mmCIF file of C-alpha atoms and ligand atoms in Angstrom:
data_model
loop_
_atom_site.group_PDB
_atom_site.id
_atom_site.type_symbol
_atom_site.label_atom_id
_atom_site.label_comp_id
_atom_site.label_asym_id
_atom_site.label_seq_id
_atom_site.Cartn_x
_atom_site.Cartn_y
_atom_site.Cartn_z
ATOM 1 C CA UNK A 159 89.731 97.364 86.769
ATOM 2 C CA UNK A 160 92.395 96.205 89.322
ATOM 3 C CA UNK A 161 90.897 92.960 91.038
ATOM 4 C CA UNK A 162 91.740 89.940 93.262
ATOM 5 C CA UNK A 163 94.327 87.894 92.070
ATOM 6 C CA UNK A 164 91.080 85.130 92.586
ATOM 7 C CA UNK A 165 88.878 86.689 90.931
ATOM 8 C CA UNK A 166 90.271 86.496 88.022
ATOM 9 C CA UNK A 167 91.666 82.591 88.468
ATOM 10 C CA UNK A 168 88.179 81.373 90.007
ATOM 11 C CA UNK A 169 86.059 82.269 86.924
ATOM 12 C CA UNK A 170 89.330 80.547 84.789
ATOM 13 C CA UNK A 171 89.278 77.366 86.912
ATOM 14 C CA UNK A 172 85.175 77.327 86.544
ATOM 15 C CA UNK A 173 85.770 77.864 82.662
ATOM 16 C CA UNK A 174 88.616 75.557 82.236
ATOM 17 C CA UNK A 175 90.899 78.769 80.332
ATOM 18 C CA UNK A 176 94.673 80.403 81.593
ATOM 19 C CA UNK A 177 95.146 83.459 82.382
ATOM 20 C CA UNK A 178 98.505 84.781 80.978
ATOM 21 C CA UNK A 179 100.668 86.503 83.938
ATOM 22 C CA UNK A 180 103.157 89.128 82.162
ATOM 23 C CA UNK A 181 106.306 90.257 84.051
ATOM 24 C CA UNK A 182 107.137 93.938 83.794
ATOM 25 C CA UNK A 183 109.447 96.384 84.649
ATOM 26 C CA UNK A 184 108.973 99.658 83.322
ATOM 27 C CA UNK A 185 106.313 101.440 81.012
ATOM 28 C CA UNK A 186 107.166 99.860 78.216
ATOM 29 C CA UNK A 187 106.215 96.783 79.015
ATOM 30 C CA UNK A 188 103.249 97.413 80.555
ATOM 31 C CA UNK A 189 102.302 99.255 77.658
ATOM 32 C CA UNK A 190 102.134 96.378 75.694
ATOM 33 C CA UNK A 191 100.717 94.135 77.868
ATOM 34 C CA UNK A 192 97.738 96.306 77.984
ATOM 35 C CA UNK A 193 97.318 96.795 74.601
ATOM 36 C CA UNK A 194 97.570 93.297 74.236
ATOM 37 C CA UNK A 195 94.550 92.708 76.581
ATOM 38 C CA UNK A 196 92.555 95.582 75.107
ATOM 39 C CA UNK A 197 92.577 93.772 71.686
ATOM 40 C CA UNK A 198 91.713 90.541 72.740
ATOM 41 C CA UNK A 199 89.244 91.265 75.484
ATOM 42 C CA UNK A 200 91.817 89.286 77.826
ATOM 43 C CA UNK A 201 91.792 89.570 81.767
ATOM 44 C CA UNK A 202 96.011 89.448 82.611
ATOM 45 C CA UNK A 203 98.005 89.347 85.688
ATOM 46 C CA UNK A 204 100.706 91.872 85.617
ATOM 47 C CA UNK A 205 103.776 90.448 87.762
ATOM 48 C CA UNK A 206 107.105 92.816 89.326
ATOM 49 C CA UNK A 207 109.603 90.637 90.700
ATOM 50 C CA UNK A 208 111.573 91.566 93.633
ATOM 51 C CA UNK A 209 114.522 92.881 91.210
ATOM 52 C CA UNK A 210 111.463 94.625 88.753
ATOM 53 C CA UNK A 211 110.450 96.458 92.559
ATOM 54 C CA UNK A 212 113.560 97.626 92.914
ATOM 55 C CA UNK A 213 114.381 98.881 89.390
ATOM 56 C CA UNK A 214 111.323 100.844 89.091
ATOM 57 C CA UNK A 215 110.274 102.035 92.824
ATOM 58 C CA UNK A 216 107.353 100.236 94.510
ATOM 59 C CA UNK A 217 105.078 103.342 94.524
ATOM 60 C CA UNK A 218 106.070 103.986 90.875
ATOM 61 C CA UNK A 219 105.255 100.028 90.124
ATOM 62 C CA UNK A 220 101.487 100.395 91.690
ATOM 63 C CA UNK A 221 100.755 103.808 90.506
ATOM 64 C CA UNK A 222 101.614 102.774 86.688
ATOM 65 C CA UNK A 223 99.592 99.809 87.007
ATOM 66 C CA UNK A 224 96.697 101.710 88.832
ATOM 67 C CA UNK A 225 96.980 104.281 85.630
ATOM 68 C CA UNK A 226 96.227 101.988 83.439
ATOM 69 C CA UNK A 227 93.802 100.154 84.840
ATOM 70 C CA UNK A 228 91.432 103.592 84.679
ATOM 71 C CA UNK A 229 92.880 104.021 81.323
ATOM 72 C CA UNK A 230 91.435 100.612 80.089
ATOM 73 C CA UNK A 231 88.416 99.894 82.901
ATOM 74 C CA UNK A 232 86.968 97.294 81.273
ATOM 75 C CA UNK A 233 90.079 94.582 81.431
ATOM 76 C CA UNK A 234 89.967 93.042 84.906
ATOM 77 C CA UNK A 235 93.462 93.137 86.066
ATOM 78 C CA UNK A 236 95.526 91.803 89.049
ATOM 79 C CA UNK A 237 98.805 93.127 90.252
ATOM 80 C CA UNK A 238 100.676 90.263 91.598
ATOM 81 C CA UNK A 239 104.111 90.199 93.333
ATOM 82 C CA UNK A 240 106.599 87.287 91.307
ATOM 83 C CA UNK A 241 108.360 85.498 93.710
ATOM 84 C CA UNK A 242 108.143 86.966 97.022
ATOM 85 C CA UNK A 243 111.038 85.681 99.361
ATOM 86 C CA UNK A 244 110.157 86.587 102.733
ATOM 87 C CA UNK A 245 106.747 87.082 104.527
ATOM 88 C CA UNK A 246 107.854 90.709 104.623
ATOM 89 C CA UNK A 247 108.425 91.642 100.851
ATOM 90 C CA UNK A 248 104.789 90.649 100.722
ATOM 91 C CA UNK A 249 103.792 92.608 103.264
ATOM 92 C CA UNK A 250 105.170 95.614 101.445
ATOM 93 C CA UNK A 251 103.625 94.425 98.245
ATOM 94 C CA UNK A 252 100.100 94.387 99.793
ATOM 95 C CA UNK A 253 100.802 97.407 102.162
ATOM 96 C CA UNK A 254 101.400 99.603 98.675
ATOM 97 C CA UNK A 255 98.398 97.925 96.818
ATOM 98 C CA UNK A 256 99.475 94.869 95.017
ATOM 99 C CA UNK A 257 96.209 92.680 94.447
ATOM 100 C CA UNK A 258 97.989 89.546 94.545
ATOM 101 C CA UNK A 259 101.551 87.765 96.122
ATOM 102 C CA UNK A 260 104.099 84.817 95.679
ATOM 103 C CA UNK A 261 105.512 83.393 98.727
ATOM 104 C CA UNK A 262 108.718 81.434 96.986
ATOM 105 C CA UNK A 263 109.597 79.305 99.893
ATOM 106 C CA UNK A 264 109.934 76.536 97.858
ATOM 107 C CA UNK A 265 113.784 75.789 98.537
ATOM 108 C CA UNK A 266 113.110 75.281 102.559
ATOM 109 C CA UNK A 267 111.656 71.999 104.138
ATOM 110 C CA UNK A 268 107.830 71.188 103.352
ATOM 111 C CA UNK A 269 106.962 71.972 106.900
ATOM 112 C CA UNK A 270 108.972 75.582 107.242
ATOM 113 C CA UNK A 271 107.777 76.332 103.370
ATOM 114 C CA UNK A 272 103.838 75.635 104.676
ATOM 115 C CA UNK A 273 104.418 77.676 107.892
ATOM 116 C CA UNK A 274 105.777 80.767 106.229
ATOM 117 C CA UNK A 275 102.744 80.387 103.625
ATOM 118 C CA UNK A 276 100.245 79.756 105.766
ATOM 119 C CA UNK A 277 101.526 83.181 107.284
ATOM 120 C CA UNK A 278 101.063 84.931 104.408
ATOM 121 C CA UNK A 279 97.779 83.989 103.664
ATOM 122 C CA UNK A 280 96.869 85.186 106.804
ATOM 123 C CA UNK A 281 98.137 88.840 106.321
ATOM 124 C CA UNK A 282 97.066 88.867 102.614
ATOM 125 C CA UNK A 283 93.495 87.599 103.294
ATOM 126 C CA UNK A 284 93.007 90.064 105.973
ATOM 127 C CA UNK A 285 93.366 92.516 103.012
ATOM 128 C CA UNK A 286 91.527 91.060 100.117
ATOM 129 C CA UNK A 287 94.656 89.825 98.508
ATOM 130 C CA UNK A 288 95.226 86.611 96.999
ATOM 131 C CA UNK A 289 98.283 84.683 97.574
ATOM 132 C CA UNK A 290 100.092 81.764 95.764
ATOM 133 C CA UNK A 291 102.747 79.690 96.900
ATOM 134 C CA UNK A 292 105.000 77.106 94.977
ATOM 135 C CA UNK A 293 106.035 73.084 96.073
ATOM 136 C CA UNK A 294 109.004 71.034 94.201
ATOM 137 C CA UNK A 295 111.774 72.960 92.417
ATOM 138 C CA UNK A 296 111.887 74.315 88.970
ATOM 139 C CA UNK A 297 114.165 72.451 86.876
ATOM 140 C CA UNK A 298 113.696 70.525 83.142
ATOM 141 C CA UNK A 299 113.770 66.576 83.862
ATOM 142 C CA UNK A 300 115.854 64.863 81.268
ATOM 143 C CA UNK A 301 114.712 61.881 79.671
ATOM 144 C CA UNK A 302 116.852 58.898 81.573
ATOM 145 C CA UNK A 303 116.070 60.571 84.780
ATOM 146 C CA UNK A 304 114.949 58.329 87.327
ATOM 147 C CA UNK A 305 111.719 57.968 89.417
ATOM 148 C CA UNK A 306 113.434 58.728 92.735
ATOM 149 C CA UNK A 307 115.309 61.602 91.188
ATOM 150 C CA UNK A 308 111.663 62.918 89.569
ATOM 151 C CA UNK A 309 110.441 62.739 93.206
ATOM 152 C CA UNK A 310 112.826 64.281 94.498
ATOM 153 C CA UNK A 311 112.580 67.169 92.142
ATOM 154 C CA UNK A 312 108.985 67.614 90.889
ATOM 155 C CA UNK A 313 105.684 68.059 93.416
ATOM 156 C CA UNK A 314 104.190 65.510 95.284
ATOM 157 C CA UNK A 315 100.439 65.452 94.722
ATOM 158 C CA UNK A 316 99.636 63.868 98.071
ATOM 159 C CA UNK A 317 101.885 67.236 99.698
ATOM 160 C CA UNK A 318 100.149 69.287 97.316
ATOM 161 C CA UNK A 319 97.119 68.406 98.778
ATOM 162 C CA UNK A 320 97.936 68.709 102.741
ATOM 163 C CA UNK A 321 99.502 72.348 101.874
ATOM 164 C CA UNK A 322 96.728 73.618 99.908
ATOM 165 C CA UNK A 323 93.867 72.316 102.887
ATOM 166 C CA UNK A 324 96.378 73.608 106.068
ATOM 167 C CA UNK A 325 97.711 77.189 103.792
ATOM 168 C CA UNK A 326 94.096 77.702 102.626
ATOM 169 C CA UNK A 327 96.871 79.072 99.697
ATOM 170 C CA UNK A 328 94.491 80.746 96.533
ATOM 171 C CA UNK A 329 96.430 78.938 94.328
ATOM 172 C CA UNK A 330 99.900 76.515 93.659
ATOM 173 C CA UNK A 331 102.517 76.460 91.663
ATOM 174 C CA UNK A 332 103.607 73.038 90.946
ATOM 175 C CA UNK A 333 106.479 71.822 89.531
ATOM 176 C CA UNK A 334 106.298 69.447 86.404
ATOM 177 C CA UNK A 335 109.354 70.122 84.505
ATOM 178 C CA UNK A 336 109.647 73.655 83.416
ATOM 179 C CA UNK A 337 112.206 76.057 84.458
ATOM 180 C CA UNK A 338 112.770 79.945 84.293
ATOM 181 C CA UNK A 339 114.922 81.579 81.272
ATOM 182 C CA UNK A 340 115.947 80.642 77.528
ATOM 183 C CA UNK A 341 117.420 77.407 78.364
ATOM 184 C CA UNK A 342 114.812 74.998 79.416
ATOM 185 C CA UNK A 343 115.415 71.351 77.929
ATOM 186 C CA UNK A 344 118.142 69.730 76.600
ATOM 187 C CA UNK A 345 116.875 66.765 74.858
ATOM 188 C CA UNK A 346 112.793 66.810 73.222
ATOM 189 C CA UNK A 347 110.265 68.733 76.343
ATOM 190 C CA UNK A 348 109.295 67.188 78.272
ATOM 191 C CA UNK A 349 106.410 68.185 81.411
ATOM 192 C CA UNK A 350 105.115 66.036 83.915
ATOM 193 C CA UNK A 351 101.345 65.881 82.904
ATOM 194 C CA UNK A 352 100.212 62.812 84.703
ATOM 195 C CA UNK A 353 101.761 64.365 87.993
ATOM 196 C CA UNK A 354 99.761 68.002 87.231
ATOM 197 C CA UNK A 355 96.110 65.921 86.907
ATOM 198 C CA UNK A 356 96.998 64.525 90.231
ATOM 199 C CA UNK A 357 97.765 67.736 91.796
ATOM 200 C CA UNK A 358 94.585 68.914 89.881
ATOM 201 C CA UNK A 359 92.379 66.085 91.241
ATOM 202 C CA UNK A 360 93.837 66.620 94.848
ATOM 203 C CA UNK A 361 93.376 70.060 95.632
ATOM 204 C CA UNK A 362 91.020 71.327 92.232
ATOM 205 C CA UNK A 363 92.468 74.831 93.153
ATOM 206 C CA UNK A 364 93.590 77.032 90.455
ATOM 207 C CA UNK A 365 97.292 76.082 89.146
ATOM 208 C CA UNK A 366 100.075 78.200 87.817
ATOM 209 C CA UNK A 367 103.213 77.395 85.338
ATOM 210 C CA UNK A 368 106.112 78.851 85.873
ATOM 211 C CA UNK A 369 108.688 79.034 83.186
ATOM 212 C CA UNK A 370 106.000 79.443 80.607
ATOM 213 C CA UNK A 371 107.690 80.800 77.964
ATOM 214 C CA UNK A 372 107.501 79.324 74.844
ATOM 215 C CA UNK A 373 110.292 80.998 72.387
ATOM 216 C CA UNK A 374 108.666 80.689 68.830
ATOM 217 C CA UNK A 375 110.470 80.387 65.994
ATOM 218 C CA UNK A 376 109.695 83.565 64.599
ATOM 219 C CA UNK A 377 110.586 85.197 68.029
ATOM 220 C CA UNK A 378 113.716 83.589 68.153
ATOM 221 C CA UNK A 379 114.857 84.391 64.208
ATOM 222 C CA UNK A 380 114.130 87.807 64.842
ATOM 223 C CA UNK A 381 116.526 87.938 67.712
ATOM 224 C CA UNK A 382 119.168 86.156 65.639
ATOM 225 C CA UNK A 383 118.793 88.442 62.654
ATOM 226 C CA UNK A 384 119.289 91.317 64.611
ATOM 227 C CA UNK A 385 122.619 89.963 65.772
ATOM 228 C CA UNK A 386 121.686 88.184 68.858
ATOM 229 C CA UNK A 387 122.764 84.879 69.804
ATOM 230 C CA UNK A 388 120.472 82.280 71.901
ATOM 231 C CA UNK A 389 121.208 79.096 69.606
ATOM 232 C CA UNK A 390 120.453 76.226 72.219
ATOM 233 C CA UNK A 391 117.520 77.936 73.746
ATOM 234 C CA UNK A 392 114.364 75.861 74.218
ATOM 235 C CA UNK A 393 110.777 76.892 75.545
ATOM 236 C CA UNK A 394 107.558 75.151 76.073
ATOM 237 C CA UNK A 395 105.660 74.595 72.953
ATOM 238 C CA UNK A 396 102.103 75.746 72.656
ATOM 239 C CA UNK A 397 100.894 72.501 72.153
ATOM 240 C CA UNK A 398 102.688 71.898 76.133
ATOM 241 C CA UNK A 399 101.014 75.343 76.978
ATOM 242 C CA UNK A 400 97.321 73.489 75.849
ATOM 243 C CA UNK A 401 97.930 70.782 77.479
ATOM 244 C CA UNK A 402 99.028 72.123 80.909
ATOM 245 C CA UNK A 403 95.810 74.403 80.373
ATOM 246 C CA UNK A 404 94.010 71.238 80.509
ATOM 247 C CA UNK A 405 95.690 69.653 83.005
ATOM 248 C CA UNK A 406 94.373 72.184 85.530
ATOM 249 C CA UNK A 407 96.939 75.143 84.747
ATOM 250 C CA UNK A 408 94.459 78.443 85.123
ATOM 251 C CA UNK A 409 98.219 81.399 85.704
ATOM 252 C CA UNK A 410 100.883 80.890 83.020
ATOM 253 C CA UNK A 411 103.989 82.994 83.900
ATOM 254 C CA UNK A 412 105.923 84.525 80.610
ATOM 255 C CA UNK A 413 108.848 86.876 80.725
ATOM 256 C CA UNK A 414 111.146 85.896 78.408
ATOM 257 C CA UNK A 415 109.341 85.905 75.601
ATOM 258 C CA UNK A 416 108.563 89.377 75.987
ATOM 259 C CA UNK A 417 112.030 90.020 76.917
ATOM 260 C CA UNK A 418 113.622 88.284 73.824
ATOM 261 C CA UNK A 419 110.792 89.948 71.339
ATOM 262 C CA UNK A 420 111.216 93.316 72.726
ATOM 263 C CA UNK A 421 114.992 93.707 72.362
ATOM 264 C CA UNK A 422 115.249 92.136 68.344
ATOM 265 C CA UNK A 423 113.235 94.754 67.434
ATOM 266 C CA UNK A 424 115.982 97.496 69.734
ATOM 267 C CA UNK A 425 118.783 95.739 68.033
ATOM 268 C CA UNK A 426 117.153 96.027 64.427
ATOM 269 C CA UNK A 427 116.840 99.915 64.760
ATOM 270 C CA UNK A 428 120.054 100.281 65.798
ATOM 271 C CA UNK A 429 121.676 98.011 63.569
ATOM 272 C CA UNK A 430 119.615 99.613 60.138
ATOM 273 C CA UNK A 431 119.898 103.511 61.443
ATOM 274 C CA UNK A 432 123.014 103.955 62.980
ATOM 275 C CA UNK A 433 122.563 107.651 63.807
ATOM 276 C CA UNK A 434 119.139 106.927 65.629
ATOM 277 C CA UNK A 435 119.013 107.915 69.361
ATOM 278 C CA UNK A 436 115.638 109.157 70.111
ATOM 279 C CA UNK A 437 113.905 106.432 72.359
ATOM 280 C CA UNK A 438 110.786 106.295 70.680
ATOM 281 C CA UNK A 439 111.706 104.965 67.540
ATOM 282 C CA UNK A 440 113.510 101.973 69.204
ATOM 283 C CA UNK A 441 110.435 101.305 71.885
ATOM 284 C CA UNK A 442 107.342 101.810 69.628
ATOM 285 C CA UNK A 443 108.327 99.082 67.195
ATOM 286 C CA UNK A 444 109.974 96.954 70.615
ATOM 287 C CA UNK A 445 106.411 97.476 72.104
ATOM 288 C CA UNK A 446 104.576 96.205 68.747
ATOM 289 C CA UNK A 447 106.442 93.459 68.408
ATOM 290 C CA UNK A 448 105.960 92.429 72.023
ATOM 291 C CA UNK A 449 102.163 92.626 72.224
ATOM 292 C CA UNK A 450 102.022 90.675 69.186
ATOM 293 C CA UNK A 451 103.669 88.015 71.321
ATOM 294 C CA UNK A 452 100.934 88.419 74.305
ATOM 295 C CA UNK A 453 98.159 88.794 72.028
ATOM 296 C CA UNK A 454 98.894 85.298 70.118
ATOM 297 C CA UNK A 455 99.808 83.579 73.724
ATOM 298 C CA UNK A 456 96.122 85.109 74.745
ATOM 299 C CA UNK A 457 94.488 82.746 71.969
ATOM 300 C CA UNK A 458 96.619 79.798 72.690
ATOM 301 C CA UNK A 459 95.515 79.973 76.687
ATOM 302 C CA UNK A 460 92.104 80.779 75.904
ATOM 303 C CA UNK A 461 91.675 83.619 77.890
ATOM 304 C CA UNK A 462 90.496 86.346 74.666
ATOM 305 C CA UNK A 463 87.255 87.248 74.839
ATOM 306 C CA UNK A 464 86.861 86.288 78.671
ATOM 307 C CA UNK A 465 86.126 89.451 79.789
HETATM 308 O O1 G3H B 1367 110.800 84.435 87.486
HETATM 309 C C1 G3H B 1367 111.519 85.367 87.218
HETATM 310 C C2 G3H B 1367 111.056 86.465 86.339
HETATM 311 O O2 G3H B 1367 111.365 86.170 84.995
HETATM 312 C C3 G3H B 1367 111.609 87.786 86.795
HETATM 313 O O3 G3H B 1367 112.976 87.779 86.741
HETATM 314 O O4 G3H B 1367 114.158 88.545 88.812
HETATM 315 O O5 G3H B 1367 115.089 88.980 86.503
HETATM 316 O O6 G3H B 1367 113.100 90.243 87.334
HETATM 317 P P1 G3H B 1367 113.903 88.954 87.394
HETATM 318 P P1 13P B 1368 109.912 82.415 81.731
HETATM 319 O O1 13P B 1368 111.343 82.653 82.054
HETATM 320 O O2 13P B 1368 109.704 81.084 81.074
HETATM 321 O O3 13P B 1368 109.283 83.510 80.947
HETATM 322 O O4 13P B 1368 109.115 82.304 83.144
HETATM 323 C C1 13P B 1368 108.760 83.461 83.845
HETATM 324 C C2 13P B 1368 108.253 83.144 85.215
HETATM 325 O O5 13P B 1368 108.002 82.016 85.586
HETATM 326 C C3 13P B 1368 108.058 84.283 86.124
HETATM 327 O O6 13P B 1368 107.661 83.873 87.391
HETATM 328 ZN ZN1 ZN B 1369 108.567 82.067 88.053
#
């Protein structure tokens, strides 16, 4: 059933379990997300980015989702819109049904980042639809970094605080360290777990990781077997992914992983049958492969058999 973005994050928060938040942008995807949450009894977010919008059509985004959320009624689901840049592209989100919204305003000054969320929650609320904003930047911290640099970087807790009580924001994205993509540490990872508790303690409003992916072996061999190359890459490893979960984390964003398991298995069909060109038989085993991804990131969050 499509629900609140809340909803779903309150009873987490209560429970003290994350919710994974799976990026699509077509079918496919989707597809496998659900299954994914079918086997494991899972609540999800489903999250189109701006560029996921555009690919697929806004009204073509909702109505898939909507589909499938009569097609499995039983999984409580949220639609949420992935970095939203501008008060508007939310607006359009929640005009054509989204259950849920970023506002990314992140990059401006505290002030003009709390005024253009507070905005949103406004219009969202009105609605019945949740909104989350993000403070600090996302970016890896390397090891000889120094305080003031941190600071300057990562969230401050006592800002946290003052922009979840004036925003009356659902829920925050903090930053501790992780960053989007393949690429996320250079030396050992490293998160900010001290500074998450504090954000935790402060405003004890559901939190959300960005850059959650975690790249497991396995996933990343199969991508090199088929041919692919992504030899430095780095996630977040699931012992991070517990952690943050206890640290107050409740939304943990993952694209890549999905990404990176779903096209190994479209490069190992067309590397083994050369003549192959029906779609099926390079999505069916791309799909497998990625809900066997979401389904083990399900256990590690805690989230299977919340429903
Ligand atoms: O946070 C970014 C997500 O991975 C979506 O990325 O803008 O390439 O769709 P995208
Ligand atoms: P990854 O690139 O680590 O999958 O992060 C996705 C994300 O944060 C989407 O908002
Ligand atoms: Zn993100």
């Amino acid at each position: 059933m499509l629900v609140s973005g809340i909803e779903i994050l309150s009873k987490a928060n209560k429970e003290g379990y994350g919710v994974g938040a799976f990026n699509f942008v077509d079918f496919e995807m989707l597809n496998a997300i659900f299954v994914a949450a079918n086997e494991k009894n899972s609540p999800i977010f489903v999250q189109a980015s701006e560029g996921a919008i555009k690919y697929m059509g806004i009204e073509i985004a909702v109505a898939l989702v909507q589909t499938m959320a009569k097609k499995y009624p039983h999984i409580p689901v949220a639609l949420h819109l992935d970095h939203g840049t501008s008060f508007e592209s939310c607006k359009k989100a929640v005009d054509a049904g989204f259950t849920s919204v970023m506002i990314d305003a992140s990059h401006h000054p505290f002030d003009e980042n709390l005024e253009e969320t507070s905005k949103v929650v406004k219009m969202a609320h009105e609605r019945g639809v949740s909104v989350e904003a993000e403070l600090g930047r996302l970016m890896g911290i390397e090891d000889n970094i120094s305080v003031d640099e941190k600071d300057a970087v990562l969230v401050n807790p006592a800002e946290a605080e003052k922009f979840v009580r004036e925003s009356k924001v659902d829920y925050l994205a903090p930053a501790i360290g992780t960053s989007h993509g393949a690429f996320k540490f250079k030396g050992e990872p490293r998160l900010d777990f001290e500074r998450l508790k504090k954000v935790k303690e402060l405003t004890k409003i559901p939190l959300v990781l960005h850059g959650a992916s975690a790249i497991p072996d396995y996933v990343r061999a199969s991508f090199t077997q088929s041919g692919g190359d992504i030899g430095a890459s780095k996630g977040v490893p699931f012992s991070f992914l517990q952690e943050a979960v206890k640290g107050g984390i409740n939304k943990v964003n993952t694209d890549t992983d999905l990404r990176i398991a779903f096209i190994a298995e479209v490069r190992k069909v067309a590397n083994e049958d050369k003549s192959q060109f029906d779609l099926r038989k390079f999505f069916t085993p791309a799909m497998k492969a990625m809900s066997h991804v979401i389904a083990e990131r399900m256990d590690i969050l805690g989230s299977s058999n919340k429903i």
